[in-house]
Short mmCIF file of the C-alpha atoms (twelve columns), coordinates in Angstrom:
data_MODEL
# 
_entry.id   MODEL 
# 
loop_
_atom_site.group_PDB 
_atom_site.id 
_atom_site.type_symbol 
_atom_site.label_atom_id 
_atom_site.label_alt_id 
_atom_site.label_comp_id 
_atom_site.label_asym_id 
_atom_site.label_seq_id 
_atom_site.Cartn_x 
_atom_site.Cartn_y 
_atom_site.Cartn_z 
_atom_site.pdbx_PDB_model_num 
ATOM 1   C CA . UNK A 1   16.906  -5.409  1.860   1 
ATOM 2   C CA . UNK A 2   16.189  -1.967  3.575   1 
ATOM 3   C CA . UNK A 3   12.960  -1.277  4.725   1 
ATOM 4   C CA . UNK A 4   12.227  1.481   1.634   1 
ATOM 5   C CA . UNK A 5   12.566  -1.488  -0.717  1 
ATOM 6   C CA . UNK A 6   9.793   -3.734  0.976   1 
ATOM 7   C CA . UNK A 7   7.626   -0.665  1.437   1 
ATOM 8   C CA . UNK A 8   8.078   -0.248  -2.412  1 
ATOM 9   C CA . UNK A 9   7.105   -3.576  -3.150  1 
ATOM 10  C CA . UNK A 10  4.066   -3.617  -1.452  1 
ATOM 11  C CA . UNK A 11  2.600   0.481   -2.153  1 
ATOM 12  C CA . UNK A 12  0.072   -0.609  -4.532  1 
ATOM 13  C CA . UNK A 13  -1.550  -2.749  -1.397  1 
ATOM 14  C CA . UNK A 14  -0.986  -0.124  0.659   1 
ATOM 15  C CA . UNK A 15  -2.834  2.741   -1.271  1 
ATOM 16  C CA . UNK A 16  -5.624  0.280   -2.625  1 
ATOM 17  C CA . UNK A 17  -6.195  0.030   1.267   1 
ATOM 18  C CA . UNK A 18  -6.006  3.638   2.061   1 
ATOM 19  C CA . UNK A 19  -8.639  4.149   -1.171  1 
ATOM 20  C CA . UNK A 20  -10.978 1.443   0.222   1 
ATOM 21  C CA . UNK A 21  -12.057 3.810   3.015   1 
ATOM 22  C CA . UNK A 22  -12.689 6.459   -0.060  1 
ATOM 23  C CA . UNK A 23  -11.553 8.738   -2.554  1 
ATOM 24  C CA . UNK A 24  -8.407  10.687  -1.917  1 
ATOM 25  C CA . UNK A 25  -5.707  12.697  -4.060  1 
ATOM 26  C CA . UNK A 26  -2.269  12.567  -3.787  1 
ATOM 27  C CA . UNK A 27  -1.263  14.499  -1.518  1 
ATOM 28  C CA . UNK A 28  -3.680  13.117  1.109   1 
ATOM 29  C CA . UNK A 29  -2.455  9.379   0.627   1 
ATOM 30  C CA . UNK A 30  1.008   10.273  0.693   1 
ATOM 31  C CA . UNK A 31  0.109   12.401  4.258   1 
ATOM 32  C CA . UNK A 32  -1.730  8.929   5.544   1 
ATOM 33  C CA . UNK A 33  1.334   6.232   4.470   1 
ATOM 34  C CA . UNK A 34  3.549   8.579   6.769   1 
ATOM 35  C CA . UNK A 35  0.671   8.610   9.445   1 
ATOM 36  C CA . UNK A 36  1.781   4.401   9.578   1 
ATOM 37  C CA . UNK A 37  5.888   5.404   8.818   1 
ATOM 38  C CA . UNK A 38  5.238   4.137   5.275   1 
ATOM 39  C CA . UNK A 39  7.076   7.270   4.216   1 
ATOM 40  C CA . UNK A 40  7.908   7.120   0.519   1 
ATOM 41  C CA . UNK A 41  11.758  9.134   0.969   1 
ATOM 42  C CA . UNK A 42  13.884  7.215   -2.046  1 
ATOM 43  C CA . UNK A 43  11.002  5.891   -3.813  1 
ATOM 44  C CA . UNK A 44  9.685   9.150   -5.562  1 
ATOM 45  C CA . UNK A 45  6.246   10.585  -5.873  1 
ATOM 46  C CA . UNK A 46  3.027   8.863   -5.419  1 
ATOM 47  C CA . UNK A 47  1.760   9.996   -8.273  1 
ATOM 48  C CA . UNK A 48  3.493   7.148   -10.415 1 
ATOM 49  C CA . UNK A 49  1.991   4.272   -8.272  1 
ATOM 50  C CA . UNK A 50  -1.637  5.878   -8.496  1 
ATOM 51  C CA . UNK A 51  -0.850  5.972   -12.997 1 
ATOM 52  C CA . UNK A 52  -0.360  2.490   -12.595 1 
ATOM 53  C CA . UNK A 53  -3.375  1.779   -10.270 1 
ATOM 54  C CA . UNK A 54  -5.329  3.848   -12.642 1 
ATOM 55  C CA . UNK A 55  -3.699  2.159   -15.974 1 
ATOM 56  C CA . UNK A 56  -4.573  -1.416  -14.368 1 
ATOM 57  C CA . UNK A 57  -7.843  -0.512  -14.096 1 
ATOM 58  C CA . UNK A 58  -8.348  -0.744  -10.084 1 
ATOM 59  C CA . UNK A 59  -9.006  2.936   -9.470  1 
ATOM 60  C CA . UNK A 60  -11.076 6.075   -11.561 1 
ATOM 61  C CA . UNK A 61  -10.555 9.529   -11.116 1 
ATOM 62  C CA . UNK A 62  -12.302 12.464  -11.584 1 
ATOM 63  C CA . UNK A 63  -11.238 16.303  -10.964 1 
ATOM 64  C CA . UNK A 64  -13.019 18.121  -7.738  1 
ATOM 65  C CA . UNK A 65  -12.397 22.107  -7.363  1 
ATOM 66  C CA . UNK A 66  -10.913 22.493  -3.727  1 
ATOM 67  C CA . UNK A 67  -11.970 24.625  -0.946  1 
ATOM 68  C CA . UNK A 68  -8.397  27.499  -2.203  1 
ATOM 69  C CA . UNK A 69  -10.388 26.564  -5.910  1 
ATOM 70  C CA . UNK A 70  -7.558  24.468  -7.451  1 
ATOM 71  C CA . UNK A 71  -8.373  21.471  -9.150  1 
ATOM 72  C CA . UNK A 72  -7.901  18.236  -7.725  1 
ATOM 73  C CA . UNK A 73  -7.610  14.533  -9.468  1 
ATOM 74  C CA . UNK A 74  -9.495  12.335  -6.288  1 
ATOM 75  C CA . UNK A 75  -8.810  8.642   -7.241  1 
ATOM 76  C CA . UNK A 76  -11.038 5.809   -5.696  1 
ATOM 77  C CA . UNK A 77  -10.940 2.144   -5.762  1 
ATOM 78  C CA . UNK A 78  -13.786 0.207   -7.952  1 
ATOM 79  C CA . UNK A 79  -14.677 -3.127  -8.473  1 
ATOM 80  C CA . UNK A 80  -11.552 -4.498  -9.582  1 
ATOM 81  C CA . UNK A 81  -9.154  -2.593  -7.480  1 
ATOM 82  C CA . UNK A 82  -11.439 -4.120  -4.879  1 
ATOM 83  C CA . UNK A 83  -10.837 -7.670  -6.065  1 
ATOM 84  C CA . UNK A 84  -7.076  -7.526  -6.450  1 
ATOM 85  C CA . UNK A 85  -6.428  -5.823  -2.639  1 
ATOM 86  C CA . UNK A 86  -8.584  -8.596  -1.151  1 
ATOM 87  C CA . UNK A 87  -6.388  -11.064 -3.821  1 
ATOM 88  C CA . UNK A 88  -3.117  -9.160  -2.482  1 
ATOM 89  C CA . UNK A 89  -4.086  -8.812  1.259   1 
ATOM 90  C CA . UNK A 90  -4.512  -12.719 1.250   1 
ATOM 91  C CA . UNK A 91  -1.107  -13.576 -0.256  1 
ATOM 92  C CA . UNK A 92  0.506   -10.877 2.211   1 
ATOM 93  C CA . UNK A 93  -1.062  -12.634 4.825   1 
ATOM 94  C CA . UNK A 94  0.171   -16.065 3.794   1 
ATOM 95  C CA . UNK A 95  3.689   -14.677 3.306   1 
ATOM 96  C CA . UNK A 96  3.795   -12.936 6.755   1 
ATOM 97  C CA . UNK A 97  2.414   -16.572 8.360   1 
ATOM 98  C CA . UNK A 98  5.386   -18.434 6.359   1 
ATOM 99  C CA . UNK A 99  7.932   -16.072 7.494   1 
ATOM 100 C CA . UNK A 100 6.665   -16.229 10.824  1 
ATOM 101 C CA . UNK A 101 6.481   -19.724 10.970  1 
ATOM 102 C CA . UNK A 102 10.405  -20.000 10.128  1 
ATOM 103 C CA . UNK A 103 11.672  -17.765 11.865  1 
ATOM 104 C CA . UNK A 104 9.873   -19.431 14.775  1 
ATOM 105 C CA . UNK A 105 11.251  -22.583 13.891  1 
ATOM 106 C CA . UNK A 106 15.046  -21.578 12.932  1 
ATOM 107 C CA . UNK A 107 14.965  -19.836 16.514  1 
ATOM 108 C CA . UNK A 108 13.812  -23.431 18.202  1 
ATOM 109 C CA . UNK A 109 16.287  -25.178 16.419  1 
ATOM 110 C CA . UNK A 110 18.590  -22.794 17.650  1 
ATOM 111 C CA . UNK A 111 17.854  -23.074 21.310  1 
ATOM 112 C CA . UNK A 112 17.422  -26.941 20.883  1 
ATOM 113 C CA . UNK A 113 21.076  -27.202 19.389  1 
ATOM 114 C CA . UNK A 114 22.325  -24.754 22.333  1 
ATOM 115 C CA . UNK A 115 22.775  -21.427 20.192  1 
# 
């Protein structure tokens, strides 16, 4: 699995937790997931990801007029959005101790068996 396929599997996260420090459009998020090399190059637009966010119910939107005067969609996190990063930064955690853990292990077996 390359790296742009676990990036993709874990975006929603990802945005949720850029959104928890406040609104943003698209644009800006997309700007801040390169900031951490989170780059979305073969996975498409953001704009998809925050549909779904906004279709599950996590974020709302509502239009701002910029500073050039175009109309921007700002999305922000609510209640529930809150709930299921907290939910999904927990399992993420769990999964990254599990890995951890047996990769540590497989590499002491290795070593004990003379690998």
């Amino acid at each position: 699995m390359d790296r742009t396929s676990l990036i993709k599997g874990h975006l929603e996260m990802c945005v949720l937790s850029i959104l928890s420090k406040g609104k943003s459009y698209g644009y800006e998020i997309m700007r801040e997931l390169d900031q951490y090399n989170l780059k979305l190059k073969g996975i498409g637009s953001i704009y998809p990801i925050l549909t779904k966010l906004k279709d599950q119910g996590w974020v709302d939107t509502h239009r701002e007029i910029s500073d050039s005067g175009k109309a921007r969609v700002y999305y922000e996190i609510n209640e529930m959005g809150e709930v299921f990063l907290q939910r999904k930064i927990q399992e993420w955690l769990a999964l990254q101790k599990d890995i951890q853990a047996l990769i540590s292990n497989t590499s002491k077996e290795r070593k004990k068996n003379g690998e």
